[in-house]
Coordinates of C-alpha atoms in Angstrom, one line a residue:
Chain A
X1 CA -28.2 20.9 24.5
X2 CA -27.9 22.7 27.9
X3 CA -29.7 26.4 27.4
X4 CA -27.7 27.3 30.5
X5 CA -24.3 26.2 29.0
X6 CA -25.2 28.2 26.0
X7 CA -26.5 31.2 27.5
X8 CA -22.8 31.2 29.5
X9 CA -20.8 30.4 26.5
X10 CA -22.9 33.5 24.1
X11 CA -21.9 35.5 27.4
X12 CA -18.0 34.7 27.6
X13 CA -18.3 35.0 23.6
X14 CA -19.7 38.7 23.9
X15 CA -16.9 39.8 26.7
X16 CA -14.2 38.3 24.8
X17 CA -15.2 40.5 22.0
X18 CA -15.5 43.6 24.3
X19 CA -11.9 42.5 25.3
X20 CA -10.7 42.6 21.7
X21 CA -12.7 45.9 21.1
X22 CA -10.8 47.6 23.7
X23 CA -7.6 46.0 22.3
X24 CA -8.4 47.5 18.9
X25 CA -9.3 51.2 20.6
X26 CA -6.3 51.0 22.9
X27 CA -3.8 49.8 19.7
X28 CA -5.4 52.8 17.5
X29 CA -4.6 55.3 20.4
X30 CA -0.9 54.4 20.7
X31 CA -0.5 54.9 17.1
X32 CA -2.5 58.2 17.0
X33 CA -0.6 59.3 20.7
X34 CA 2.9 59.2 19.5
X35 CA 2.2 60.5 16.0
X36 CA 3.7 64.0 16.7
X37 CA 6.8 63.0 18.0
X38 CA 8.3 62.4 14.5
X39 CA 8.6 63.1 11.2
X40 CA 9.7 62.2 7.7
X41 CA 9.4 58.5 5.4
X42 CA 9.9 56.5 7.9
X43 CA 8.5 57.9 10.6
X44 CA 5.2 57.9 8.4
X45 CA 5.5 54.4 7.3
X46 CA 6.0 53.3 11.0
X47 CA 3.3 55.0 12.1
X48 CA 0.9 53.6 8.9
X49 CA 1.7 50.0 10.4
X50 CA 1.2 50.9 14.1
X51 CA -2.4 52.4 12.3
X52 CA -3.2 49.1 10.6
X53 CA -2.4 47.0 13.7
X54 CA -5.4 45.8 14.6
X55 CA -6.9 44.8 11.7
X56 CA -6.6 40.9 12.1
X57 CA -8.3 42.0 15.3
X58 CA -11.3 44.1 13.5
X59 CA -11.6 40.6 12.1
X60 CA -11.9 38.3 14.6
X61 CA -13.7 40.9 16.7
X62 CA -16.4 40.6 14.2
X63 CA -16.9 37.0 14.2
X64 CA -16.9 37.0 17.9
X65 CA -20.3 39.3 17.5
X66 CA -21.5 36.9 15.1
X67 CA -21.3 33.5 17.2
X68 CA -22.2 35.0 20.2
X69 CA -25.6 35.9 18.4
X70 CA -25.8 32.3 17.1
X71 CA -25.4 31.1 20.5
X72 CA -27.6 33.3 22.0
X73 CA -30.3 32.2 19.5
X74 CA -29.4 28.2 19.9
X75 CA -29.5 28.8 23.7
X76 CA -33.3 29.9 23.2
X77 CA -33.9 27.1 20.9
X78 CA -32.7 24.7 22.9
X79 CA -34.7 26.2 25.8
X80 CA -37.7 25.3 24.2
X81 CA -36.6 22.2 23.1
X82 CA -36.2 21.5 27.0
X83 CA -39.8 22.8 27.4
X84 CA -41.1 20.2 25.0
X85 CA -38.9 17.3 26.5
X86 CA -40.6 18.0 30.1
X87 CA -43.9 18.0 28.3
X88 CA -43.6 14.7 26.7
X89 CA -41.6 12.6 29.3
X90 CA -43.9 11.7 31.7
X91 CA -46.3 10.0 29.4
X92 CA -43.4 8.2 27.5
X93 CA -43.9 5.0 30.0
X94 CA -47.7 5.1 29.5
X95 CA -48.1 6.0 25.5
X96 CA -46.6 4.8 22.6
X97 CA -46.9 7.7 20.2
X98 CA -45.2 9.6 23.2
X99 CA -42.0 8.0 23.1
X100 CA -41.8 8.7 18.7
X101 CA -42.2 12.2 19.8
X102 CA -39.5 12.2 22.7
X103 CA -37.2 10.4 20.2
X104 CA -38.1 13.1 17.4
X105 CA -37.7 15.8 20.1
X106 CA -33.9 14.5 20.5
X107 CA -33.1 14.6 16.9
X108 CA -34.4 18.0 16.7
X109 CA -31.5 18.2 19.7
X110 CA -28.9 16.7 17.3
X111 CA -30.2 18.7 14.4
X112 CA -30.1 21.9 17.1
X113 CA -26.4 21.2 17.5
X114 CA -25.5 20.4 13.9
X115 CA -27.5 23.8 12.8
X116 CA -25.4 25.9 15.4
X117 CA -21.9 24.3 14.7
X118 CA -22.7 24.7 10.7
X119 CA -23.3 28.8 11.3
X120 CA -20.3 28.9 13.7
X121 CA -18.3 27.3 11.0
X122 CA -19.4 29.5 8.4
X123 CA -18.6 32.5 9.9
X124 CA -15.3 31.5 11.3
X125 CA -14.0 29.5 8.8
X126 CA -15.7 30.8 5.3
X127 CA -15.4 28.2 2.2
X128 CA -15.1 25.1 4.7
X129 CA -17.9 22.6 5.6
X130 CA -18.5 20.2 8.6
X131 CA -17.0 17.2 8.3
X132 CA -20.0 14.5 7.3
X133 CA -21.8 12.9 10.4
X134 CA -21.4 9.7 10.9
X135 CA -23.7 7.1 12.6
X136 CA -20.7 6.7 14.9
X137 CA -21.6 10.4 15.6
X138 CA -24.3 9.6 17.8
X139 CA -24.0 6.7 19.6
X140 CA -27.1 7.6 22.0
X141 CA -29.3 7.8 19.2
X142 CA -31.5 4.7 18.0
X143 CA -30.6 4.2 13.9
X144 CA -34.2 5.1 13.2
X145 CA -33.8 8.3 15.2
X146 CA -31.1 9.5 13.4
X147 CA -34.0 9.9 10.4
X148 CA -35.1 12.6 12.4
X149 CA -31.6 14.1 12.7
X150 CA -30.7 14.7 8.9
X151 CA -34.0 15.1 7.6
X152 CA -34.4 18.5 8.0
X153 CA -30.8 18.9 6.7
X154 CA -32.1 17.0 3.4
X155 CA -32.4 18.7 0.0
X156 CA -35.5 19.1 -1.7
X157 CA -34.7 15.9 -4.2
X158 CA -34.2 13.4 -1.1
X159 CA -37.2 14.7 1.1
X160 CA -39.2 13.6 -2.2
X161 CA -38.0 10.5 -2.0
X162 CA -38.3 10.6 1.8
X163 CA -41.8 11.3 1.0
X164 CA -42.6 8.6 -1.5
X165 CA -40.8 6.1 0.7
X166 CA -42.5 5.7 3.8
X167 CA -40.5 3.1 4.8
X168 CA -37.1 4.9 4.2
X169 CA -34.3 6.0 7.1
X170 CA -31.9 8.5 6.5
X171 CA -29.3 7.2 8.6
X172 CA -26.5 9.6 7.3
X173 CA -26.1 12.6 5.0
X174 CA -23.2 13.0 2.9
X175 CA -22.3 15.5 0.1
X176 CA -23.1 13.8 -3.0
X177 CA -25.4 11.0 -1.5
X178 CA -27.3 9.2 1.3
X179 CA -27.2 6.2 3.6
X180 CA -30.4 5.2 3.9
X181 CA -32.7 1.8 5.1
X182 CA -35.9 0.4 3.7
X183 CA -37.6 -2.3 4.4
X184 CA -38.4 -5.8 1.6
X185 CA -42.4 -4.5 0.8
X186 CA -42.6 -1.7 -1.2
X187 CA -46.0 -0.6 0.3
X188 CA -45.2 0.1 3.7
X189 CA -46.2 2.6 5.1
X190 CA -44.5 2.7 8.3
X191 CA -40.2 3.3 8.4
X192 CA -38.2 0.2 9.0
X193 CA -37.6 -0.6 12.6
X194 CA -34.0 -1.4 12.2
X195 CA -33.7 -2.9 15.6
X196 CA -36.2 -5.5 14.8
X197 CA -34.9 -7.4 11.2
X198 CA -33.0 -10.7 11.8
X199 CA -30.7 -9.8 8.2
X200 CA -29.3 -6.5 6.8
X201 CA -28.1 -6.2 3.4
X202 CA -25.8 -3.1 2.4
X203 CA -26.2 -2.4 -1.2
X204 CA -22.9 -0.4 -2.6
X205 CA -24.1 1.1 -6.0
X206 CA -21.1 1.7 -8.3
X207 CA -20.8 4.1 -11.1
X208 CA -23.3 6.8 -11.9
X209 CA -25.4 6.4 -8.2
X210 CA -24.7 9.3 -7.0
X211 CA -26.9 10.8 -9.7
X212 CA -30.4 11.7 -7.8
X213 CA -31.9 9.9 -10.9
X214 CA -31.0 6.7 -10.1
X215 CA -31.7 7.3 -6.5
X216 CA -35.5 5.7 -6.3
X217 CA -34.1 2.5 -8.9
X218 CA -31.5 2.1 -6.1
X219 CA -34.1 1.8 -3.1
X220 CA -36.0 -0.1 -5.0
X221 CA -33.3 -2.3 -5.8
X222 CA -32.7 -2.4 -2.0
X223 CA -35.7 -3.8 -1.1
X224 CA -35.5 -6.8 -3.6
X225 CA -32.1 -7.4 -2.3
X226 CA -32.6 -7.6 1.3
X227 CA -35.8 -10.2 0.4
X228 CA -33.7 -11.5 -1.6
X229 CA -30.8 -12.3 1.1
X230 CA -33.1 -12.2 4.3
X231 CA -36.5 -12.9 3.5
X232 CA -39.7 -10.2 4.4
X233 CA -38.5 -9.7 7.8
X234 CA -35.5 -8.0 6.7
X235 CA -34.2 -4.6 6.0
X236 CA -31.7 -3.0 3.3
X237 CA -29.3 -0.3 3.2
X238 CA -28.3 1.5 0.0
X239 CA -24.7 2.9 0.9
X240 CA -24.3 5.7 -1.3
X241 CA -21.8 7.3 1.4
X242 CA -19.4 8.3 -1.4
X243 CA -19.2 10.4 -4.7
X244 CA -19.4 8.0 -7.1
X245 CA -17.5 8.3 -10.0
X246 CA -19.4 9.4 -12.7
X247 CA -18.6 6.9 -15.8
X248 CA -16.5 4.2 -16.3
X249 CA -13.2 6.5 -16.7
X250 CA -13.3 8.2 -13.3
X251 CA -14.0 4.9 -12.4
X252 CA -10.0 3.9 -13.1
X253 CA -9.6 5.7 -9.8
X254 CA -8.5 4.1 -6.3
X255 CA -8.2 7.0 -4.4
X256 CA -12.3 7.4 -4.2
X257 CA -12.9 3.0 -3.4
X258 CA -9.9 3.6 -1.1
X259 CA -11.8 6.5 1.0
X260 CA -15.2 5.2 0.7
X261 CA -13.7 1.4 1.8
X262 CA -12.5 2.9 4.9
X263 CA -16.1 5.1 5.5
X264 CA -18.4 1.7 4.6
X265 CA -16.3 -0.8 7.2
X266 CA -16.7 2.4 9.8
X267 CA -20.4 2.4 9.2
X268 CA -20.5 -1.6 9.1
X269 CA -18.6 -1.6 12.3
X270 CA -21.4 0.0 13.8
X271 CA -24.0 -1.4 12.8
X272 CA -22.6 -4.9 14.3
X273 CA -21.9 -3.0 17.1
X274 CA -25.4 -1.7 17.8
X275 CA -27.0 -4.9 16.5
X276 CA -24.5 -7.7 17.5
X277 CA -26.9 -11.0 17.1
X278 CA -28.3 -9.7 13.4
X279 CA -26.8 -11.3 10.1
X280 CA -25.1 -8.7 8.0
X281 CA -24.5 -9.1 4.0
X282 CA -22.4 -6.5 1.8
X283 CA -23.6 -6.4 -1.6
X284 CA -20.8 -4.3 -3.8
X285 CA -22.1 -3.7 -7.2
X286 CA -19.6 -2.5 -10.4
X287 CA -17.4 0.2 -8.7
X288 CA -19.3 -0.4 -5.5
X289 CA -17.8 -4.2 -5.6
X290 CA -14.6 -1.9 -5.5
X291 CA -15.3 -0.2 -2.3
X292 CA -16.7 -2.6 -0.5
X293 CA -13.4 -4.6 -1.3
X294 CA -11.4 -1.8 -0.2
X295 CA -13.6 -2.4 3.0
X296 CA -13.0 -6.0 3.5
X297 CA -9.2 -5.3 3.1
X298 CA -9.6 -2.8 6.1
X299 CA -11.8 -5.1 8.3
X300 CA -15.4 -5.2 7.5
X301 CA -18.2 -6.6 9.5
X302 CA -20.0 -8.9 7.0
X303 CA -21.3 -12.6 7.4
X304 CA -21.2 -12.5 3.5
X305 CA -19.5 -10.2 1.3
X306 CA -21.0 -10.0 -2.8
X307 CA -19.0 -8.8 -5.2
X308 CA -21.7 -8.3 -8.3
X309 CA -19.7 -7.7 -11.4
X310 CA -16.3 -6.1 -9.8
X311 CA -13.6 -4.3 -11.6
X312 CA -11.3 -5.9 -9.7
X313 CA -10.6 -7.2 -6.0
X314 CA -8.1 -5.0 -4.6
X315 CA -6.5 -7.8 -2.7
X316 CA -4.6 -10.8 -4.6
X317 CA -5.9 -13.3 -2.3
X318 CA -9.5 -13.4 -0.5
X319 CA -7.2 -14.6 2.7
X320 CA -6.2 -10.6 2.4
X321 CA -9.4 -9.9 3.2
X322 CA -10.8 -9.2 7.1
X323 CA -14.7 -9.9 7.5
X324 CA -15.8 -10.5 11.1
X325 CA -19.4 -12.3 11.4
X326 CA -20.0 -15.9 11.7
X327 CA -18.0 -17.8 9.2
X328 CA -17.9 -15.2 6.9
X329 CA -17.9 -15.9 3.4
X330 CA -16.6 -13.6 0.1
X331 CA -18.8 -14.3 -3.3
X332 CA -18.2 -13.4 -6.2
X333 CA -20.3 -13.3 -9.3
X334 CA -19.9 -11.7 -13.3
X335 CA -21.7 -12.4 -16.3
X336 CA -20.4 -14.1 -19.2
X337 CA -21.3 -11.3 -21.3
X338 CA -20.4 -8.3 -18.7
X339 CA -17.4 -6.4 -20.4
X340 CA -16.4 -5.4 -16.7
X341 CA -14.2 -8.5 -17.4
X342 CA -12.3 -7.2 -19.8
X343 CA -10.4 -4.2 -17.1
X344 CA -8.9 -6.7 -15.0
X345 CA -8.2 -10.7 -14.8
X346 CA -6.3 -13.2 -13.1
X347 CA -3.2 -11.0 -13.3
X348 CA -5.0 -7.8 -12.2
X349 CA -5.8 -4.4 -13.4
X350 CA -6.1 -1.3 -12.0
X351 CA -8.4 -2.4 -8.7
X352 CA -6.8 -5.7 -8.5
X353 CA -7.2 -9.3 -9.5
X354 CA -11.0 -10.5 -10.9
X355 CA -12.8 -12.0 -7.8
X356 CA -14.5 -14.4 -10.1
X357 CA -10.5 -15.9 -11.0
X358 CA -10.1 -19.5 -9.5
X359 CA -7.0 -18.4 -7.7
X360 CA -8.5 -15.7 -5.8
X361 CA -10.5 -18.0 -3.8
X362 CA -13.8 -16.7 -3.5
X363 CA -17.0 -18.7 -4.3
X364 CA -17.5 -18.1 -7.5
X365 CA -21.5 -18.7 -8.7
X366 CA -23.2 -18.0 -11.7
X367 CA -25.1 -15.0 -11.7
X368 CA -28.1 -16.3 -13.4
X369 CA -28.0 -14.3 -16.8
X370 CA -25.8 -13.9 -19.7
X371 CA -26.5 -10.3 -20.3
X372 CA -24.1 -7.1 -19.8
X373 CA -23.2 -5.0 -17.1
X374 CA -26.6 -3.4 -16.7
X375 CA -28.0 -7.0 -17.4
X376 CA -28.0 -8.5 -13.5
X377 CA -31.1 -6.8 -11.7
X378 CA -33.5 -6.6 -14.3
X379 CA -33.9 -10.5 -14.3
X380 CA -35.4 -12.4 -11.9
X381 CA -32.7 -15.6 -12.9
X382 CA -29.7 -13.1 -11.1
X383 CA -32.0 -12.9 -7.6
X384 CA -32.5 -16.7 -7.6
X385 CA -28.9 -16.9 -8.4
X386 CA -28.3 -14.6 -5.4
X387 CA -30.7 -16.3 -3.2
X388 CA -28.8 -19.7 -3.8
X389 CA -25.9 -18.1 -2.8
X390 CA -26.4 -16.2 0.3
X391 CA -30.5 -16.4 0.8
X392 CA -31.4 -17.4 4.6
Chain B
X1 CA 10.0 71.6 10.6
X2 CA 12.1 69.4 13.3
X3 CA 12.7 65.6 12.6
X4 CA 12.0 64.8 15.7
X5 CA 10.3 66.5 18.9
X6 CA 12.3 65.1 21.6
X7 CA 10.1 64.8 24.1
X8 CA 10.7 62.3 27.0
X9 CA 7.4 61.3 27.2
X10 CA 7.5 59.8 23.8
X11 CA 9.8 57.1 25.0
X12 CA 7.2 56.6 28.0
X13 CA 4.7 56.3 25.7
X14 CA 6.5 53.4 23.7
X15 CA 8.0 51.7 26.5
X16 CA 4.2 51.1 27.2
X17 CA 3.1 50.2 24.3
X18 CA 5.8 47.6 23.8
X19 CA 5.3 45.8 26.9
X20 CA 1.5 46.1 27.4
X21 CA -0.3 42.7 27.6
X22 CA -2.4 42.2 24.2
X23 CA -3.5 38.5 24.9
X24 CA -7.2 37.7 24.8
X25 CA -8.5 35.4 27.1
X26 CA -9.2 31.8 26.6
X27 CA -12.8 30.7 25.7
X28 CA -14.1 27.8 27.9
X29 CA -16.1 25.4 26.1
X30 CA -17.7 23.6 28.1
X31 CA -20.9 22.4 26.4
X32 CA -23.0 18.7 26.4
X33 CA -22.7 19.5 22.3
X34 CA -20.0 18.0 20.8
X35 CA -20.6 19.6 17.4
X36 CA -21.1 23.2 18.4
X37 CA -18.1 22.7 20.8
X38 CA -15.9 21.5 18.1
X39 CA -16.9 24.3 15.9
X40 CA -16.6 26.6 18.9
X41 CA -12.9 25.0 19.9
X42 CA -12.1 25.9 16.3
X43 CA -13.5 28.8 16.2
X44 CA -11.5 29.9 20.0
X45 CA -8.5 28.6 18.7
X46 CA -8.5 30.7 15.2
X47 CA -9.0 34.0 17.3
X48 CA -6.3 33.1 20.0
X49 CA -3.8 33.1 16.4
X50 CA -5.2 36.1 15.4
X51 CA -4.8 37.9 19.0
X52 CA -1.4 36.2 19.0
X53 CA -0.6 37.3 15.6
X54 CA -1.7 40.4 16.4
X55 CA 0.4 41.1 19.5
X56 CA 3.7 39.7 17.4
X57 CA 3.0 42.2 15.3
X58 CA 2.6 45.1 17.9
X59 CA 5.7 44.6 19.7
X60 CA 7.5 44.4 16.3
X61 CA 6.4 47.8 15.1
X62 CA 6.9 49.1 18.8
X63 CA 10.8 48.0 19.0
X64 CA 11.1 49.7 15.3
X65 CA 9.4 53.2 16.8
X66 CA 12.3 52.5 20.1
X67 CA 15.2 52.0 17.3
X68 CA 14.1 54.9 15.5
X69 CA 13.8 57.4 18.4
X70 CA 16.8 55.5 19.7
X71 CA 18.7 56.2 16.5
X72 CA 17.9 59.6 15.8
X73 CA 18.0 60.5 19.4
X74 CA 21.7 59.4 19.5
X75 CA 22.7 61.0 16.0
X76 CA 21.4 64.5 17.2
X77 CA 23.5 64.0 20.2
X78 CA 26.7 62.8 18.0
X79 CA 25.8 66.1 15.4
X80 CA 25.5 67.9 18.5
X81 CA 28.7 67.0 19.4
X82 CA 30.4 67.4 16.4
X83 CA 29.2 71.2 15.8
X84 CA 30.3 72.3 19.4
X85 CA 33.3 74.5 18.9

């Protein structure tokens, strides 16, 4: 953020509400001039509304004081920030920690700018939030950066889990959830370097995940995925970018997969954008299998898609489906026992056809266990299942 | 009590009011952050309605204060009229 451009900007804010203040003086002194030059109802109920004029005016005038002191304060902070920047850049070639602390410097930059736009927001537009950042967002920023850029923002729940997962990376923030990478060992102590891994699996948890409960069973869930799929060397992403129904009932709804489809192929763009040559799985669990269908219908990056006990496929045909990788691959895979089966089949329910039907065309696998819907990661015979499947 | 002082400068006085210029100016936004300027371009555009609204408004209630002086203006002159012998 440019101080300078700031500092200007909190200056044109303040005249522009001296402008409006002598608007409002002028527009009460009309009213009050021509006052004795009448009388009687209407003259009085004239001159009330020529009085209460500039009240939409008191209003914005008000909010006008109120950003300009926000930009004045942001123009300081950024100042400083600029301080610390010149500081640090000239041993960036030379030392390694120095170029961690240049890119933490920037995402304090990003988190400057988010901060400021959030107060702005608040004051002008009162019972309204800031649309989500994306990862699209901030296309200068390295994915690991971004940690750095939503960390502060975090509540106290995540930045626990932040803090007993070393290896984690916030990569975006929403509402009701995170996005967030880890790496395949559980003891690191060091965040994933997302620019390094040769395969990244996206874990879409379905109902109940966006209940900060569940949230460390997810990660952890992560990390046996992505060694699952990739081997050590890889990383994991638990997308939990949308408000996941909360039982099975909400879980009727399309609207929400529709949405969070759209969001996950967005965020899967890019990824393969940033990281063209690495190997990308999609791993959509219960009403996660949902979205990430919903995804695939809109055009989703993935080399192999998993649908893991799905509701239904949204599409009748896997040919409905759009993955872009290298001979991309859609997989689907139920238990015997899981009663998922039982809201949808060959002719479809309320997301769509069952993945695991022979005339949807996917490659159908056994998952490796018998048990319910909660049944698949607790046994080891589901990851060996998985690995056959789509391991490296 | 009189209805109406009819003083000729009253009419000055609205004339002006009616036709004075009650726009604010634009804000530039002209900054390297997108987030702050989108919140700010919001923020610019939600006060230009306001000012907007705001000047609608004024030269409403100004034409009503010329109609009214207009009308009573004319009806002392017709009563005026009427009563000469």
């Amino acid at each position: 953020m440019n101080p300078q451009l700031l500092q200007q900007i909190g200056a044109d804010i303040t005249a522009l509400a001296a402008r409006a203040d002598e608007e409002i003086d002028a527009s009460r002194a009309e009213a009050l001039s021509i006052a004795p030059f009448g009388a009687g109802h209407a003259w009085t109920v004239l001159l009330t509304h020529l009085n209460e004029l500039p009240a939409s005016l008191d209003h914005a005038h008000a909010q006008m004081v109120a950003v300009a002191e926000v930009v004045q304060a942001t123009a300081q902070l950024a100042a400083l920030l600029d301080e610390a920047v010149a500081r640090v850049e000239p041993f960036v070639a030379s030392v390694p920690s120095a170029r961690n602390t240049m890119a933490f410097l920037r995402g304090l930059g990003s988190a400057l700018d988010l901060a400021c736009a959030a107060q702005i927001t608040a004051i002008c537009h009162p019972g309204t939030s800031l649309p989500v950042p994306r990862i699209t967002d901030y296309p200068e920023h390295s994915l690991n950066a971004l940690h750095d850029v939503h960390h502060p923002f975090a509540d106290e729940h995540l930045r626990e889990l932040t803090d007993s997962n070393p290896d984690m990376v916030l990569l975006e923030l929403p509402d009701s959830g995170f996005v967030a990478a880890v790496g395949t060992d559980p003891a690191a102590e060091e965040p994933v370097d997302l620019a390094e891994v040769s395969t990244v699996t996206t874990y879409v948890p379905g109902v109940g995940s966006s209940d900060p409960d569940s949230w460390q069973g997810h990660l952890d869930r992560t990390r046996t995925l992505a060694h699952t799929t990739g081997g050590p060397g890889s990383a994991g992403i638990v997308w939990l970018g949308y408000r996941a129904p909360d039982n099975v009932i909400d879980g009727l709804r399309r609207r929400a997969g529709r949405d969070a489809g759209a969001d996950l192929a967005e965020f899967s763009s890019e990824l393969a954008r940033r990281h063209p040559e690495q190997r990308r799985v999609v791993l959509g669990f219960s009403y996660g299998a949902v979205v990430a269908s919903e995804a695939a219908r809109a055009g989703l990056h993935a080399d192999d898609l998993v649908l893991l006990g799905s509701p239904g496929a949204v599409v009748d045909h896997v040919d409905d489906y759009t993955l872009y990788g290298d001979n991309p691959a859609v997989h689907a895979m139920t238990s015997p026992g899981d009663p998922i089966g039982l809201v949808t089949g060959i002719d479809g329910g309320v997301h769509g056809v069952d993945p695991t039907s022979p005339l949807f065309g996917a490659q159908v696998h056994h998952p490796g266990v018998r048990g319910d819907h909660g049944s698949y990661f607790r046994e080891e015979g589901f990851y060996q299942a998985l690995r056959n499947a789509v391991g490296s | 009590m009189s209805y109406l002082n009819l003083d000729p400068s009253a009419d000055r006085l609205i004339h002006s009011a009616r036709l004075r210029d009650r726009d604010l100016p634009p804000l530039p936004v002209l900054i390297d952050a997108p987030r702050t300027a989108s919140a700010l371009q919001r923020a610019s555009t939600r006060w230009a309605e306001l000012a907007a609204s705001h000047a609608e408004a004024a030269t409403g209630w100004w034409e009503d204060a010329a109609r009214f002086l207009s009308t009573v203006t004319v009806a002392d002159q017709d009563l005026a009229g009427r009563f000469r012998p």
